Amino acid sequence: MLKIFLILFLFLNFTFSETLRIAAASSFRFTLEEIAKRFEKNYKHRVLISYGASGHFYIQIRHGAPYDVFISANEIYPKKLIEYGKALNESYTVFSKGKLVIFTLKDIELKNYEDITKAEKIAIANPKYAPYGKASLEFLKRTNLYEKVKHKLVYASNVSQAFQYVVSGGADAGLVALSLVIPYGKGKYLLIDEKLYAPINNVAVITLHGKDKKASWEFIEFLKTKEVKDILRKFGFGVP
């Protein structure tokens, strides 16, 4: 009898669980893995995550890519998806703020912003598609460093790839997300004053594809919990 009960329990649990497909800005590569594990444990749904540049995902989702939730490193792309009827306005949630840093593994002192000019190659995300790339250019121009380093810039498709350029030695320094540097635990970094670039507000939104999934709505609500906010702080994000 107990064996039958267990089989029925597992069957029902499997029946009511859903697979949630998330497209996420690459600055969440480490953070979202932990959040997803907690969500799977609490809600019994399966989470599949793809990482990349927010702008690339915007284009894919607009053209019908089957993601249920989109996590963007800025507010522009989710709002555009809502305008085009590809995402739901009622799900729109600003849940954290990203922070930009100068990061290096080389023997370069990082006492001030000018120290970035000591690097021979500087990795940044593509500003056309990646919010951290756009923020990097804003920072360089507002500090009058752009003209000094523009010939040294190495462009990556997203901020995670820019971070990897530094880790692999393909660049001497990088303008990357604090959320990638903290879990790596090596090298040196200098936090950039948030007044020197437009806010990197992280937004989650449910796509048209995911609107009928219970898991989509539960995930959005989960992002607002203290449990998730504590994780976000641990990885260097600002929270509302």
Coordinates of C-alpha atoms in Angstrom, one line a residue:
M1 CA 0.0 0.0 0.0
L2 CA 2.8 2.4 0.9
K3 CA 4.6 1.6 -2.4
I4 CA 1.4 2.4 -4.4
F5 CA 1.0 5.7 -2.4
L6 CA 4.6 6.7 -3.2
I7 CA 4.2 5.9 -6.9
L8 CA 1.0 8.0 -7.0
F9 CA 2.7 10.9 -5.2
L10 CA 5.6 10.9 -7.6
F11 CA 3.3 10.7 -10.6
L12 CA 1.2 13.6 -9.4
N13 CA 4.3 15.6 -8.5
F14 CA 5.6 15.1 -12.0
T15 CA 2.3 15.9 -13.6
F16 CA 1.9 19.2 -12.0
S17 CA 5.6 20.4 -12.4
E18 CA 6.4 22.6 -15.3
T19 CA 9.6 23.4 -17.2
L20 CA 10.5 27.1 -17.1
R21 CA 12.7 28.4 -19.8
I22 CA 14.5 31.6 -18.9
A23 CA 16.6 34.0 -21.1
A24 CA 18.9 35.9 -18.8
A25 CA 21.5 38.7 -19.1
S26 CA 24.9 37.1 -18.8
S27 CA 25.7 39.2 -15.7
F28 CA 23.4 36.7 -13.9
R29 CA 25.4 33.6 -14.8
F30 CA 26.4 32.7 -11.3
T31 CA 23.6 34.4 -9.3
L32 CA 20.7 32.9 -11.2
E33 CA 22.1 29.4 -10.9
E34 CA 21.6 29.7 -7.1
I35 CA 18.3 31.4 -7.4
A36 CA 17.1 28.7 -9.8
K37 CA 18.1 25.9 -7.4
R38 CA 16.1 27.4 -4.6
F39 CA 13.1 28.0 -6.9
E40 CA 13.2 24.3 -8.1
K41 CA 13.4 23.1 -4.5
N42 CA 10.5 25.4 -3.3
Y43 CA 8.2 25.1 -6.2
K44 CA 9.1 21.7 -7.8
H45 CA 9.5 23.1 -11.3
R46 CA 12.4 22.5 -13.6
V47 CA 14.4 25.6 -14.7
L48 CA 16.4 25.8 -17.9
I49 CA 18.5 29.0 -18.4
S50 CA 20.2 30.5 -21.4
Y51 CA 22.6 33.4 -20.9
G52 CA 23.6 36.1 -23.4
A53 CA 23.3 39.8 -24.2
S54 CA 20.0 41.4 -23.3
G55 CA 19.7 42.9 -26.8
H56 CA 20.2 39.6 -28.5
F57 CA 17.5 38.0 -26.4
Y58 CA 15.2 40.9 -27.2
I59 CA 15.5 40.2 -30.9
Q60 CA 15.0 36.5 -30.4
I61 CA 11.9 36.8 -28.3
R62 CA 10.4 39.4 -30.5
H63 CA 10.7 36.9 -33.3
G64 CA 9.1 34.1 -31.4
A65 CA 11.9 32.3 -29.4
P66 CA 10.2 30.0 -26.9
Y67 CA 11.4 31.6 -23.6
D68 CA 8.9 32.0 -20.7
V69 CA 10.7 34.6 -18.7
F70 CA 13.2 37.3 -19.8
I71 CA 15.7 38.8 -17.4
S72 CA 17.2 41.9 -18.9
A73 CA 20.1 44.1 -17.6
N74 CA 18.1 47.2 -18.6
E75 CA 14.5 48.4 -18.8
I76 CA 14.5 49.2 -22.5
Y77 CA 14.2 45.8 -24.0
P78 CA 11.4 44.4 -21.7
K79 CA 9.4 47.6 -22.4
K80 CA 9.9 47.2 -26.1
L81 CA 8.7 43.6 -25.9
I82 CA 5.6 44.8 -24.0
E83 CA 5.0 47.5 -26.7
Y84 CA 5.2 44.8 -29.4
G85 CA 2.8 42.5 -27.5
K86 CA 5.5 39.9 -26.8
A87 CA 5.6 40.3 -23.0
L88 CA 3.1 41.1 -20.3
N89 CA 3.1 44.5 -18.7
E90 CA 1.6 43.2 -15.4
S91 CA 4.6 40.9 -14.9
Y92 CA 7.2 43.7 -15.4
T93 CA 9.4 43.7 -12.3
V94 CA 12.5 45.7 -11.5
F95 CA 14.2 43.5 -8.9
S96 CA 17.9 44.5 -8.7
K97 CA 20.6 46.9 -9.9
G98 CA 23.9 45.9 -11.5
K99 CA 27.2 47.4 -10.6
L100 CA 30.2 48.1 -13.0
V101 CA 33.8 47.5 -12.0
I102 CA 37.3 47.6 -13.5
F103 CA 38.7 44.1 -13.1
T104 CA 42.2 42.7 -13.7
L105 CA 44.3 39.7 -12.9
K106 CA 47.5 41.5 -13.9
D107 CA 50.0 43.4 -11.8
I108 CA 48.1 46.6 -12.3
E109 CA 47.3 48.9 -9.4
L110 CA 43.6 49.9 -9.2
K111 CA 43.7 52.9 -7.0
N112 CA 41.8 55.2 -9.4
Y113 CA 40.1 55.2 -12.7
E114 CA 43.1 56.4 -14.6
D115 CA 44.9 53.2 -13.8
I116 CA 42.9 51.4 -16.5
T117 CA 45.1 53.2 -19.0
K118 CA 48.0 50.9 -17.9
A119 CA 46.3 47.9 -19.5
E120 CA 47.3 47.0 -23.1
K121 CA 43.9 45.4 -23.9
I122 CA 40.6 46.3 -22.2
A123 CA 37.6 44.0 -22.6
I124 CA 34.1 45.5 -22.6
A125 CA 30.7 44.1 -23.7
N126 CA 29.3 45.2 -27.1
P127 CA 27.5 48.5 -26.3
K128 CA 25.0 47.9 -29.1
Y129 CA 23.4 44.9 -27.4
A130 CA 24.8 44.7 -23.9
P131 CA 23.8 47.2 -21.1
Y132 CA 27.1 46.7 -19.4
G133 CA 28.9 47.7 -22.6
K134 CA 26.8 50.8 -22.9
A135 CA 27.6 51.6 -19.3
S136 CA 31.3 51.1 -19.9
L137 CA 31.4 53.6 -22.7
E138 CA 29.4 56.1 -20.7
F139 CA 31.9 55.7 -17.9
L140 CA 34.9 56.1 -20.2
K141 CA 33.5 59.2 -21.8
R142 CA 32.4 60.9 -18.6
T143 CA 35.8 60.5 -17.1
N144 CA 37.6 61.6 -20.3
L145 CA 39.3 58.3 -20.6
Y146 CA 37.8 57.1 -23.8
E147 CA 40.2 58.9 -26.2
K148 CA 43.1 57.4 -24.1
V149 CA 41.9 53.8 -24.3
K150 CA 39.7 53.5 -27.4
H151 CA 42.5 51.8 -29.4
K152 CA 42.9 49.2 -26.6
L153 CA 39.2 48.2 -26.4
V154 CA 38.4 44.5 -27.1
Y155 CA 34.7 44.0 -27.7
A156 CA 32.9 40.9 -26.5
S157 CA 29.3 39.8 -27.3
N158 CA 28.2 40.1 -23.7
V159 CA 29.6 41.0 -20.3
S160 CA 30.3 37.4 -19.3
Q161 CA 32.5 37.0 -22.4
A162 CA 34.3 40.2 -21.5
F163 CA 35.0 38.8 -18.1
Q164 CA 36.3 35.6 -19.7
Y165 CA 38.7 37.6 -21.9
V166 CA 40.3 38.9 -18.7
V167 CA 40.3 35.4 -17.0
S168 CA 41.9 33.8 -20.1
G169 CA 44.5 36.5 -20.5
G170 CA 43.0 37.8 -23.8
A171 CA 42.7 41.2 -22.1
D172 CA 44.7 42.8 -19.3
A173 CA 41.6 44.4 -17.7
G174 CA 37.9 44.6 -18.3
L175 CA 34.9 46.7 -17.5
V176 CA 32.6 44.0 -16.2
A177 CA 29.8 43.2 -13.7
L178 CA 30.6 42.9 -10.0
S179 CA 28.3 39.9 -9.9
L180 CA 30.8 38.0 -12.1
V181 CA 33.9 39.1 -10.2
I182 CA 32.7 38.3 -6.6
P183 CA 32.0 34.5 -7.2
Y184 CA 35.3 34.2 -9.1
G185 CA 37.2 35.3 -6.1
K186 CA 40.5 36.1 -7.7
G187 CA 42.1 39.3 -9.1
K188 CA 41.5 42.9 -8.2
Y189 CA 38.6 45.2 -8.9
L190 CA 37.7 48.9 -8.5
L191 CA 34.0 49.7 -8.1
I192 CA 32.9 52.5 -10.4
D193 CA 30.7 55.3 -9.0
E194 CA 27.2 54.7 -10.2
K195 CA 26.8 58.3 -11.0
L196 CA 29.2 57.8 -14.0
Y197 CA 26.8 55.6 -16.0
A198 CA 23.0 55.2 -16.4
P199 CA 21.5 52.8 -13.9
I200 CA 21.7 49.1 -14.8
N201 CA 18.3 48.2 -13.6
N202 CA 17.6 44.5 -13.9
V203 CA 14.1 43.6 -15.0
A204 CA 12.2 40.3 -15.2
V205 CA 9.2 40.0 -17.5
I206 CA 7.0 37.1 -18.6
T207 CA 6.9 36.6 -22.3
L208 CA 3.8 35.9 -24.4
H209 CA 5.1 32.3 -24.6
G210 CA 5.2 31.9 -20.9
K211 CA 1.9 33.7 -19.9
D212 CA -0.1 30.6 -19.3
K213 CA 2.5 28.8 -17.2
K214 CA 2.0 28.8 -13.4
A215 CA 5.8 28.5 -13.0
S216 CA 6.3 31.9 -14.8
W217 CA 4.2 33.8 -12.3
E218 CA 5.6 31.9 -9.4
F219 CA 9.1 32.8 -10.5
I220 CA 8.3 36.5 -10.8
E221 CA 6.9 36.5 -7.2
F222 CA 9.9 34.5 -6.0
L223 CA 12.2 37.3 -7.2
K224 CA 10.6 39.6 -4.7
T225 CA 11.2 37.5 -1.7
K226 CA 13.8 38.1 1.1
E227 CA 15.4 34.8 0.2
V228 CA 16.3 36.0 -3.3
K229 CA 17.2 39.5 -2.2
D230 CA 19.8 38.0 0.2
I231 CA 21.3 36.0 -2.7
L232 CA 21.4 39.1 -4.9
R233 CA 23.2 41.1 -2.2
K234 CA 25.7 38.3 -1.8
F235 CA 26.6 38.5 -5.5
G236 CA 27.0 42.3 -5.4
F237 CA 23.7 43.5 -6.8
G238 CA 21.7 46.4 -5.4
V239 CA 18.1 45.5 -4.4
P240 CA 15.0 47.7 -4.1

